[in-house]
Each structure stands twice: as structure tokens, then as C-alpha cells.
mmCIF file with all atom_site columns, C-alpha atoms in Angstrom:
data_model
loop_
_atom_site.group_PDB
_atom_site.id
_atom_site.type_symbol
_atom_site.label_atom_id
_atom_site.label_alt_id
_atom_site.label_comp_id
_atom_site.label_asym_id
_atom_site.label_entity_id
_atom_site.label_seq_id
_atom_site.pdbx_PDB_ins_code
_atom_site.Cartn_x
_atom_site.Cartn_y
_atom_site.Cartn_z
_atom_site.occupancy
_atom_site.B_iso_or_equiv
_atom_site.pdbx_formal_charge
_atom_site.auth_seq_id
_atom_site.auth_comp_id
_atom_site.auth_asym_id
_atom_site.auth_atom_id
_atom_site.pdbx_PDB_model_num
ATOM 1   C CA . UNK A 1 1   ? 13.012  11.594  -21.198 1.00 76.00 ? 1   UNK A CA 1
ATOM 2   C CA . UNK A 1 2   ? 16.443  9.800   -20.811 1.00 83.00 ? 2   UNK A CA 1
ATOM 3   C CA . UNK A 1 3   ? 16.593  6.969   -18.448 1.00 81.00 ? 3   UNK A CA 1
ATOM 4   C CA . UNK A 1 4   ? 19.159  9.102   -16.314 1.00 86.00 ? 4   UNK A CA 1
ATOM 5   C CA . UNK A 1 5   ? 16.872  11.844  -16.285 1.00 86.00 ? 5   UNK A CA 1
ATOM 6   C CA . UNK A 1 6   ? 14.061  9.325   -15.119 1.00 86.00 ? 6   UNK A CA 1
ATOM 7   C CA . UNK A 1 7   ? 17.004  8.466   -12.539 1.00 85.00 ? 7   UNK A CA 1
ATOM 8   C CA . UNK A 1 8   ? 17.175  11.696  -10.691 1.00 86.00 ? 8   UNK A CA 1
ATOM 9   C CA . UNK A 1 9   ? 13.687  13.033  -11.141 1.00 88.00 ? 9   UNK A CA 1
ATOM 10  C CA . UNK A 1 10  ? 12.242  10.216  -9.635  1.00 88.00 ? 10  UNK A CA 1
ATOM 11  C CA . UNK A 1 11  ? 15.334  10.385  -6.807  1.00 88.00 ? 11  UNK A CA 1
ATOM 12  C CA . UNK A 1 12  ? 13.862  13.907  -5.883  1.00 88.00 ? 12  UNK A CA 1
ATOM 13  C CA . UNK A 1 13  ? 10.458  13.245  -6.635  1.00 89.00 ? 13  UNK A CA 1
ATOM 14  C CA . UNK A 1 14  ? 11.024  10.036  -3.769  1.00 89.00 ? 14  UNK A CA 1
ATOM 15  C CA . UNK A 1 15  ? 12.488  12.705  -1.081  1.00 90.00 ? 15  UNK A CA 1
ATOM 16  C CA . UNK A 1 16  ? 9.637   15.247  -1.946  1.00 90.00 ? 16  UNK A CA 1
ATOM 17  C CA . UNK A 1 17  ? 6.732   13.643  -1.634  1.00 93.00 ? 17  UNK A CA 1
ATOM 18  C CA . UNK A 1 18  ? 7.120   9.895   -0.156  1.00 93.00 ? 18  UNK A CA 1
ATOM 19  C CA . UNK A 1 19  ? 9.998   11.579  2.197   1.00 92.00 ? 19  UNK A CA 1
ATOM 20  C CA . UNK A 1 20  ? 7.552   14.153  3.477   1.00 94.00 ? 20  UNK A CA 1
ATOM 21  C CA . UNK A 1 21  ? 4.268   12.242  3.365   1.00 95.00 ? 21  UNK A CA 1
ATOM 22  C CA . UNK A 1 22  ? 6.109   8.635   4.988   1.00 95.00 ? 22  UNK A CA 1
ATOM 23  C CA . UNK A 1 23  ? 9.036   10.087  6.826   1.00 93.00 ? 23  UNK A CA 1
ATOM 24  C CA . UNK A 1 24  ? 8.675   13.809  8.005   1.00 92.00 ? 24  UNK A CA 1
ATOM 25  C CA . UNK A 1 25  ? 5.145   13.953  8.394   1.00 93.00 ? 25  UNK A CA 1
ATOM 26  C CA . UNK A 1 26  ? 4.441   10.613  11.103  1.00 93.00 ? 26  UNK A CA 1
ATOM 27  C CA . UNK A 1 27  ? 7.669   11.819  12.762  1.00 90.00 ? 27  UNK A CA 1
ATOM 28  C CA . UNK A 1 28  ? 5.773   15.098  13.305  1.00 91.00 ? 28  UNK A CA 1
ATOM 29  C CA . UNK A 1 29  ? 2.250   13.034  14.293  1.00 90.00 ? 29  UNK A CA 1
ATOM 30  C CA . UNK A 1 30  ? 4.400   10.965  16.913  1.00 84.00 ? 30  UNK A CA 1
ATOM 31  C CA . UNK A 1 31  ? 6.354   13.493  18.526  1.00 78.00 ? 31  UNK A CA 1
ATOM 32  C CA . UNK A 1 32  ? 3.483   15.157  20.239  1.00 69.00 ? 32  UNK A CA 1
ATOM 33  C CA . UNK A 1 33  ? 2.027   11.557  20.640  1.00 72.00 ? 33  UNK A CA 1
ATOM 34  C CA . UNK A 1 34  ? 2.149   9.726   23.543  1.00 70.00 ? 34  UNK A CA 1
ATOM 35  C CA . UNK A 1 35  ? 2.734   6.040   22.977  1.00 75.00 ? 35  UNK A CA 1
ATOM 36  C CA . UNK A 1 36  ? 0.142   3.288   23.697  1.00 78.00 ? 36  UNK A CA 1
ATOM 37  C CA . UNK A 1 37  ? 0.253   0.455   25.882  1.00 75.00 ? 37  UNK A CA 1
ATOM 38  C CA . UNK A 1 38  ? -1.792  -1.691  23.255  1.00 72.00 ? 38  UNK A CA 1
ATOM 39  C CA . UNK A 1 39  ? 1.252   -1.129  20.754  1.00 76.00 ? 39  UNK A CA 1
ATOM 40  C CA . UNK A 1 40  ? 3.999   -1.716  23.155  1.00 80.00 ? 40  UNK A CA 1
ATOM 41  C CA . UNK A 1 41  ? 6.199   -4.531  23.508  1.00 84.00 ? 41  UNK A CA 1
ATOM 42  C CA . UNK A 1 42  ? 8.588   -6.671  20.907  1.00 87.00 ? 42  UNK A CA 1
ATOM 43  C CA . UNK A 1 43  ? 6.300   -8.110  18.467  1.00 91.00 ? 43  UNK A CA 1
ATOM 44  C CA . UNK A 1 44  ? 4.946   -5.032  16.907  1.00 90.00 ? 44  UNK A CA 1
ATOM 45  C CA . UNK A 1 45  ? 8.230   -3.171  17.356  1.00 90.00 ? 45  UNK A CA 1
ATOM 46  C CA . UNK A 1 46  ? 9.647   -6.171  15.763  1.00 93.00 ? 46  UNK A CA 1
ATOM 47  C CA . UNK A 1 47  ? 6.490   -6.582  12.859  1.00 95.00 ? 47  UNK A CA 1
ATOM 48  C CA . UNK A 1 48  ? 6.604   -2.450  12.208  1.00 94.00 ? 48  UNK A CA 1
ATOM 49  C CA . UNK A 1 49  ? 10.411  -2.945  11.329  1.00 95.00 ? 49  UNK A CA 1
ATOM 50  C CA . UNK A 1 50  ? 9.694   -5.988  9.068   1.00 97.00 ? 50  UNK A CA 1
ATOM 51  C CA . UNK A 1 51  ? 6.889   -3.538  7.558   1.00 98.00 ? 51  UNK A CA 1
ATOM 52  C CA . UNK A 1 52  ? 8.894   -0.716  7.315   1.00 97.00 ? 52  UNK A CA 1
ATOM 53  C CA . UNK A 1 53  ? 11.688  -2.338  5.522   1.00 98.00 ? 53  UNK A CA 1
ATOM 54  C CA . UNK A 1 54  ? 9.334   -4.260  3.193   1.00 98.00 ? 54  UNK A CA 1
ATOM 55  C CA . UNK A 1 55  ? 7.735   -0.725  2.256   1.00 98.00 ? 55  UNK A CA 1
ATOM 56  C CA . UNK A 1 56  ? 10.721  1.007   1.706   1.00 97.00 ? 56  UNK A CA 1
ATOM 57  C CA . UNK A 1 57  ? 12.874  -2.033  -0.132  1.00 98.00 ? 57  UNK A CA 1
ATOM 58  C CA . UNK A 1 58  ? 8.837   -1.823  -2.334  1.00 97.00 ? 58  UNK A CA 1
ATOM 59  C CA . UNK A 1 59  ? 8.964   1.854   -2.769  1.00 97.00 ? 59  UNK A CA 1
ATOM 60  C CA . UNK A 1 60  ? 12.533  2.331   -4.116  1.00 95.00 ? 60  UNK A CA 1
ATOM 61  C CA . UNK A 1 61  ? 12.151  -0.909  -6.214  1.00 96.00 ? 61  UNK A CA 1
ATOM 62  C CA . UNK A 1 62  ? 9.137   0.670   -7.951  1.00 95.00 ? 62  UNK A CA 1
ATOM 63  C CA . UNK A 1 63  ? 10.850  3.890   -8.290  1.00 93.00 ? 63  UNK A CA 1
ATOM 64  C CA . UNK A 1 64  ? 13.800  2.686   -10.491 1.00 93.00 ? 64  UNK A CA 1
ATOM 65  C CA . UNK A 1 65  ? 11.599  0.088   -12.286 1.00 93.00 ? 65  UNK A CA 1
ATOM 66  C CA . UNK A 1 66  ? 9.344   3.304   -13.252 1.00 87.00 ? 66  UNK A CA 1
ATOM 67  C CA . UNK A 1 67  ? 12.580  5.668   -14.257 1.00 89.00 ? 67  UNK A CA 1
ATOM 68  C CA . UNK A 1 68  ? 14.181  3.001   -15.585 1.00 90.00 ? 68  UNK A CA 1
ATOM 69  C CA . UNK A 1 69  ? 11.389  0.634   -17.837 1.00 91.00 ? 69  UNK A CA 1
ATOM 70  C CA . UNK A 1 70  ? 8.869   3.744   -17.870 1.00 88.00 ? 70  UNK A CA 1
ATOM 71  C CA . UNK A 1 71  ? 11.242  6.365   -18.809 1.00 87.00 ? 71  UNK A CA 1
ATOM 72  C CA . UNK A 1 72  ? 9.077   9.043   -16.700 1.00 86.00 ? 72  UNK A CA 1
ATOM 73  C CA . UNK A 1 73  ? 8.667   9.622   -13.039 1.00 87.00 ? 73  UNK A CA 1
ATOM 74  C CA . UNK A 1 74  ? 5.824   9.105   -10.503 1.00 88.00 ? 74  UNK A CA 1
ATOM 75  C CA . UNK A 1 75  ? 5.272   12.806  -10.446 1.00 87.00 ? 75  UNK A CA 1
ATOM 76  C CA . UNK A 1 76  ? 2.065   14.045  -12.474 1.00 85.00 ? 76  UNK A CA 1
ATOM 77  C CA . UNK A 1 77  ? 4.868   16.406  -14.152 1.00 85.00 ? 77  UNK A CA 1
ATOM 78  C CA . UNK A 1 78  ? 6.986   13.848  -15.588 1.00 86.00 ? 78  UNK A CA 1
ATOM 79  C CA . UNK A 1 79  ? 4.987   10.716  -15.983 1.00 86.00 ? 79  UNK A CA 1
ATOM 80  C CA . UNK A 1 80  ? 6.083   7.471   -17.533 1.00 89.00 ? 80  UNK A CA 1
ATOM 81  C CA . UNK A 1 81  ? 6.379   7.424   -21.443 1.00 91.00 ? 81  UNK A CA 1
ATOM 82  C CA . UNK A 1 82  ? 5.600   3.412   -20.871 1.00 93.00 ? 82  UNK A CA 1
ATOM 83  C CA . UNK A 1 83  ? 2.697   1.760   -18.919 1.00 95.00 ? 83  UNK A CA 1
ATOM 84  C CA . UNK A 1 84  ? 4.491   -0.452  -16.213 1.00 95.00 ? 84  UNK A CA 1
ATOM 85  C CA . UNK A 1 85  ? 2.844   -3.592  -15.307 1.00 95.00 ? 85  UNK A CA 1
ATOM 86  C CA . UNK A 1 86  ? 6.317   -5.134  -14.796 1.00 95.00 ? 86  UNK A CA 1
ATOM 87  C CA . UNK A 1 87  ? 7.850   -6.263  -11.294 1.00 96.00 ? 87  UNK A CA 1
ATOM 88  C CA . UNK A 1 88  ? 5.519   -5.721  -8.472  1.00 97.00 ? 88  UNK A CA 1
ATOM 89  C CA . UNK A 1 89  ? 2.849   -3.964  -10.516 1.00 97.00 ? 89  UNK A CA 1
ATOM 90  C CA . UNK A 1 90  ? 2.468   -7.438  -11.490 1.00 97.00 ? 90  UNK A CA 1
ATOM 91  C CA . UNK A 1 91  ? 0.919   -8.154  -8.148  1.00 98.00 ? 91  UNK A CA 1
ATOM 92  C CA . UNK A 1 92  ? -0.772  -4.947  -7.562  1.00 98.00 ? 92  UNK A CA 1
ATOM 93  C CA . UNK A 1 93  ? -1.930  -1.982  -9.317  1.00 97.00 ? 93  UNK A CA 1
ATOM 94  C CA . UNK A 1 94  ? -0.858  0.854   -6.874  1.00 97.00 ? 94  UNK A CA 1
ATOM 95  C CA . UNK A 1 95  ? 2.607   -0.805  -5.409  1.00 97.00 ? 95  UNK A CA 1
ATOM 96  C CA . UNK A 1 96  ? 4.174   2.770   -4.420  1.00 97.00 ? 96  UNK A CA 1
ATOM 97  C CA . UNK A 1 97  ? 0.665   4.019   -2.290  1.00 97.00 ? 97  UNK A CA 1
ATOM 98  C CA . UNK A 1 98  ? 1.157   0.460   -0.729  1.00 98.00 ? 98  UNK A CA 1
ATOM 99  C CA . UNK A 1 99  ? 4.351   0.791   0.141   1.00 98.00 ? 99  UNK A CA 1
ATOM 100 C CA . UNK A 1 100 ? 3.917   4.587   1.199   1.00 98.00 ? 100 UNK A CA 1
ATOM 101 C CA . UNK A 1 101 ? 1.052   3.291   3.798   1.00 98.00 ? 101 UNK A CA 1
ATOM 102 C CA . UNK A 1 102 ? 3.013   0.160   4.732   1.00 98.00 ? 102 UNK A CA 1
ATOM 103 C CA . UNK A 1 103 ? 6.008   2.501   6.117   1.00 97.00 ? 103 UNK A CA 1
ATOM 104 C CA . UNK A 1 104 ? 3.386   5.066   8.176   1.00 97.00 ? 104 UNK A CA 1
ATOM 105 C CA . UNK A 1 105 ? 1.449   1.675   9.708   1.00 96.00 ? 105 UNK A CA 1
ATOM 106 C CA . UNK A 1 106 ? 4.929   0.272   10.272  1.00 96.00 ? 106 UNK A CA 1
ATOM 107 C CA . UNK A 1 107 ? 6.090   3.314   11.977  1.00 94.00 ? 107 UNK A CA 1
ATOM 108 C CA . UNK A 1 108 ? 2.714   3.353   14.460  1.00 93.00 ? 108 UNK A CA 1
ATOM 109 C CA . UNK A 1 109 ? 4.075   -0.121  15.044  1.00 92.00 ? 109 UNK A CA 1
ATOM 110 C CA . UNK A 1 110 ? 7.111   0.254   15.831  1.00 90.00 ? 110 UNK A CA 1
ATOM 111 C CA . UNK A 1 111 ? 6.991   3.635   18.051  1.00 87.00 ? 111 UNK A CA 1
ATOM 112 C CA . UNK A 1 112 ? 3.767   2.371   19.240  1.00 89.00 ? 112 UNK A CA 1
ATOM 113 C CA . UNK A 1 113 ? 1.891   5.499   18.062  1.00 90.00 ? 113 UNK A CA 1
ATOM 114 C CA . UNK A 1 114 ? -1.738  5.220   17.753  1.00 90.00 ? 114 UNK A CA 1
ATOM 115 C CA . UNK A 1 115 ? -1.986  8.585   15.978  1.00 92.00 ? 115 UNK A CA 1
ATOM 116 C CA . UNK A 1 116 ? 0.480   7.605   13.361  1.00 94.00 ? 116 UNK A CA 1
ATOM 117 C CA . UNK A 1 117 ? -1.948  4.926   12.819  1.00 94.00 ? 117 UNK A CA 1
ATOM 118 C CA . UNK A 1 118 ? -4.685  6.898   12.260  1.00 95.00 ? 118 UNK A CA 1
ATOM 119 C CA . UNK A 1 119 ? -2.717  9.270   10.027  1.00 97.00 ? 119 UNK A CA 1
ATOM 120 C CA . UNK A 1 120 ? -2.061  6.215   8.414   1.00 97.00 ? 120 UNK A CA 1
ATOM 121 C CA . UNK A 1 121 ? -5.373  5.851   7.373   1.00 97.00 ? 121 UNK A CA 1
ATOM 122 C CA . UNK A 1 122 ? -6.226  9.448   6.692   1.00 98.00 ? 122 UNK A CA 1
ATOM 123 C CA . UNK A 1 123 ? -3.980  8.592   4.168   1.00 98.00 ? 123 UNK A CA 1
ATOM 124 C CA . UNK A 1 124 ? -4.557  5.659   2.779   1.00 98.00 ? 124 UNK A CA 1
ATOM 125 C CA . UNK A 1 125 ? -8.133  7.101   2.414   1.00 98.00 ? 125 UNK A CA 1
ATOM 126 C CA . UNK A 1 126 ? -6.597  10.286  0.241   1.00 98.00 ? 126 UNK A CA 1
ATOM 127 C CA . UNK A 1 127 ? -4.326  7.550   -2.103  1.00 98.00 ? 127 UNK A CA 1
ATOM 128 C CA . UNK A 1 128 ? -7.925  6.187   -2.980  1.00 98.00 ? 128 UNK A CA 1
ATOM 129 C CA . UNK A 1 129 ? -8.987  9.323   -3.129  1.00 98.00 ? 129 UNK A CA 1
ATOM 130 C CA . UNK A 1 130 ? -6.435  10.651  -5.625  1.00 97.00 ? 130 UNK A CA 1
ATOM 131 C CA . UNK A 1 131 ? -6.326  7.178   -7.547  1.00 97.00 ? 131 UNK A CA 1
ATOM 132 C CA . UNK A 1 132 ? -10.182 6.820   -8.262  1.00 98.00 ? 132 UNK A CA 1
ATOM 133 C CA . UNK A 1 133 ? -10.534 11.217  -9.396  1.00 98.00 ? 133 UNK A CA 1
ATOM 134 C CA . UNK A 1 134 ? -7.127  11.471  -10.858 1.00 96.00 ? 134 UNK A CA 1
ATOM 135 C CA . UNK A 1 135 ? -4.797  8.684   -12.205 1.00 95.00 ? 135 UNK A CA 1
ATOM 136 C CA . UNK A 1 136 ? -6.581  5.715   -12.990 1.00 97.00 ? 136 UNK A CA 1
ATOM 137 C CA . UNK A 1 137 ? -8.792  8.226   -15.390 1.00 97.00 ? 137 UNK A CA 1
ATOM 138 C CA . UNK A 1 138 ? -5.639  9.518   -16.497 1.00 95.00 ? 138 UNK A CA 1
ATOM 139 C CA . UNK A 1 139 ? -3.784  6.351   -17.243 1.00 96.00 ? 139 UNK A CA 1
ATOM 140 C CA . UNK A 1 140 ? -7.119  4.977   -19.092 1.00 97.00 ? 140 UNK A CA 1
ATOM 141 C CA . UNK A 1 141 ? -6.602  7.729   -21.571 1.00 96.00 ? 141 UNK A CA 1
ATOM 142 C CA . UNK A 1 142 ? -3.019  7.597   -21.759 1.00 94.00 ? 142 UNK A CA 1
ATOM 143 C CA . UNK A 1 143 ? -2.733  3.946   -22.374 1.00 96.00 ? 143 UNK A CA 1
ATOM 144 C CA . UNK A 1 144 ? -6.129  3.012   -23.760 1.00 95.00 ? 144 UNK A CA 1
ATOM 145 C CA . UNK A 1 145 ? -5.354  -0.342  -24.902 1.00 95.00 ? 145 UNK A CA 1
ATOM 146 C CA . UNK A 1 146 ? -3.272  -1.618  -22.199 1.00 95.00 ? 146 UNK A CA 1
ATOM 147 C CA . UNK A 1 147 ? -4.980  -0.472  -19.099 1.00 97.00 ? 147 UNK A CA 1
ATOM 148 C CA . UNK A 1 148 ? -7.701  -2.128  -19.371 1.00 96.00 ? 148 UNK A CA 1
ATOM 149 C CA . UNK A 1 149 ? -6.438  -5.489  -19.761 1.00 97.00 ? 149 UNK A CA 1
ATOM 150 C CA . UNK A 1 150 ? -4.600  -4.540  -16.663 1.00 97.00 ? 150 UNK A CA 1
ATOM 151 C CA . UNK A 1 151 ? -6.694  -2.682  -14.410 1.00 97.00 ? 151 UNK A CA 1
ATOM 152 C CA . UNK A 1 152 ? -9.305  -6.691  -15.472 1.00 97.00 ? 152 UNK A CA 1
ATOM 153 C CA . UNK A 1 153 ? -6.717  -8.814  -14.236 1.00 97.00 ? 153 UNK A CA 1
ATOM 154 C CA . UNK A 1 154 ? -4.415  -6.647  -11.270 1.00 98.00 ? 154 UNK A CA 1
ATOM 155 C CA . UNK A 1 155 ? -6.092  -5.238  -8.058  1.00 98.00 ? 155 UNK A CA 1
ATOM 156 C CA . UNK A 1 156 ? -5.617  -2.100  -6.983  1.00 97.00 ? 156 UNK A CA 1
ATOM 157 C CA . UNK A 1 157 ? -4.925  -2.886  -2.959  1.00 97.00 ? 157 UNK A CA 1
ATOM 158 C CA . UNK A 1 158 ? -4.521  -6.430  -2.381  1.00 95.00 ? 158 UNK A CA 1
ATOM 159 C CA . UNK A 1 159 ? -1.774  -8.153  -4.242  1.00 95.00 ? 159 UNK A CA 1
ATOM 160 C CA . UNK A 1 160 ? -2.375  -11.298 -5.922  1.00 95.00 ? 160 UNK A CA 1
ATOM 161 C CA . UNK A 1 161 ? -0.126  -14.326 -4.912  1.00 95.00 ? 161 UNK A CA 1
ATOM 162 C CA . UNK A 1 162 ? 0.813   -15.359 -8.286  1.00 96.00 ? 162 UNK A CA 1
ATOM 163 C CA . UNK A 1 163 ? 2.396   -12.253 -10.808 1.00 96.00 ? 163 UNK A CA 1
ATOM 164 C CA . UNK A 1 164 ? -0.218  -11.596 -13.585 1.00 96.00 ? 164 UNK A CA 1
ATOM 165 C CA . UNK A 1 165 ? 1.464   -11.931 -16.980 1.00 92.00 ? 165 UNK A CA 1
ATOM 166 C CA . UNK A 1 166 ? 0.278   -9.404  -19.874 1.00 80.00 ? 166 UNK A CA 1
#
């Protein structure tokens, strides 16, 4: 797959899924939510944005690292031709699901919705779901000698301070 190709899959596949699963989908939960007092107030409006512009500035990095250095797309359809373990992948195994989960908990925050958060974790709980049944057994046999070494030394949830180098 061209790198351009990689370019605009991954474009649509990041307004397909994330768009629906951390944009349309918590501004469905919250609508019908009414907001909590516990969540109210500046500091988690003010921490939610922080977290929702971390996760997004996160997601959309990871996206063009995996179009442009993978030459694939997150879909299952397209995949990467090349195992990234560059940029924050370095850090973490599963960058994109923590980013995803990072904009719904930043969005409970910031529209003080305690539903959202719980969707939040609903979801969370499904990312772990997929990643244990489906794509860590599928990247083991797609890149056989360099997942391993990876998947050793990078965590799949929480990041590790300093970048691990292959």
C-alpha cells in the first residue's frame, strides 16, 4: 500500500471508528445524562480538556506514524505492512485504545457526565477485550520475530517514562 493510500484510509478509518466510538457515541451517553455534582466545577472541566486534547493530539499522531512508517492502516482490513514500535508505541503498546479512552474519560470530565464515565470503561474493558482474543495473537504471527522483543520490554496500558529502544 502507498503511503498516500495509508494517508486516507487511515483518515476514514479515524472518522469511522474512533469518530463514532470517542465522539458520537459519549455525545449520545451524555445527552440523556444528567450531570453530576461530584464532576462539576473548574478543575475537572479544566483536567477533561487537558485529557481530551492529549488523546486526540495521541490519536492522530499514531495515525500518521502508522500510514506513514507502517504503510497500512489501523483497520483489520488494511493493516500495517511494518510493525511500529516507533514514536509513542515506544512508551506503550496500545497508544491509539489509550488515547481513544483518554478522550471518553476526558469528556465525562469535562461535561461532568458520570455515564460517559462508565461508558468509558465499558470500553476500555472491550479494547482489552479485542487486544488479548484478536490482535496481539494476530501481530505475534504477523511479526514473529519482532513482537516478542516488544510485547518483553513495552506495556500494554501504562506507558513507561523512558522510550524503549528496539
Amino acid at each position: 500500500m502507498s503511503r498516500t493510500e495509508s494517508l486516507f484510509g487511515s483518515a476514514a478509518f479515524l472518522i469511522l471508528a474512533p469518530g463514532t466510538i470517542a465522539g458520537l457515541l459519549p455525545w449520545l451517553v451524555r445527552r440523556w445524562s444528567p450531570p453530576s455534582p461530584l464532576l462539576e466545577g473548574p478543575l475537572p472541566l479544566l483536567a477533561g480538556a487537558l485529557v481530551c486534547l492529549a488523546g486526540l493530539a495521541g490519536l492522530i499522531a499514531c495515525f500518521v506514524r502508522f500510514a506513514w512508517q507502517g504503510r497500512g492502516t489501523p483497520a483489520p482490513i488494511a493493516p500495517p505492512e511494518v510493525l511500529v514500535v516507533t514514536g509513542l508505541y515506544r512508551h506503550v503498546r496500545n497508544p491509539m485504545y489509550v488515547a481513544v479512552t483518554a478522550l471518553i474519560l476526558g469528556q465525562a470530565l469535562v461535561f461532568a457526565s458520570p455515564w460517559t464515565l462508565a461508558y468509558g470503561a465499558v470500553m476500555w474493558a472491550t479494547f482489552h477485550a479485542f487486544i488479548l482474543t484478536y490482535e496481539e495473537p494476530t501481530l505475534r504471527r504477523s511479526f514473529p520475530e519482532q513482537y516478542g522483543p516488544y510485547v518483553r520490554n513495552v506495556p500494554r496500558w501504562i506507558p513507561r517514562l523512558r522510550p524503549w529502544r528496539a
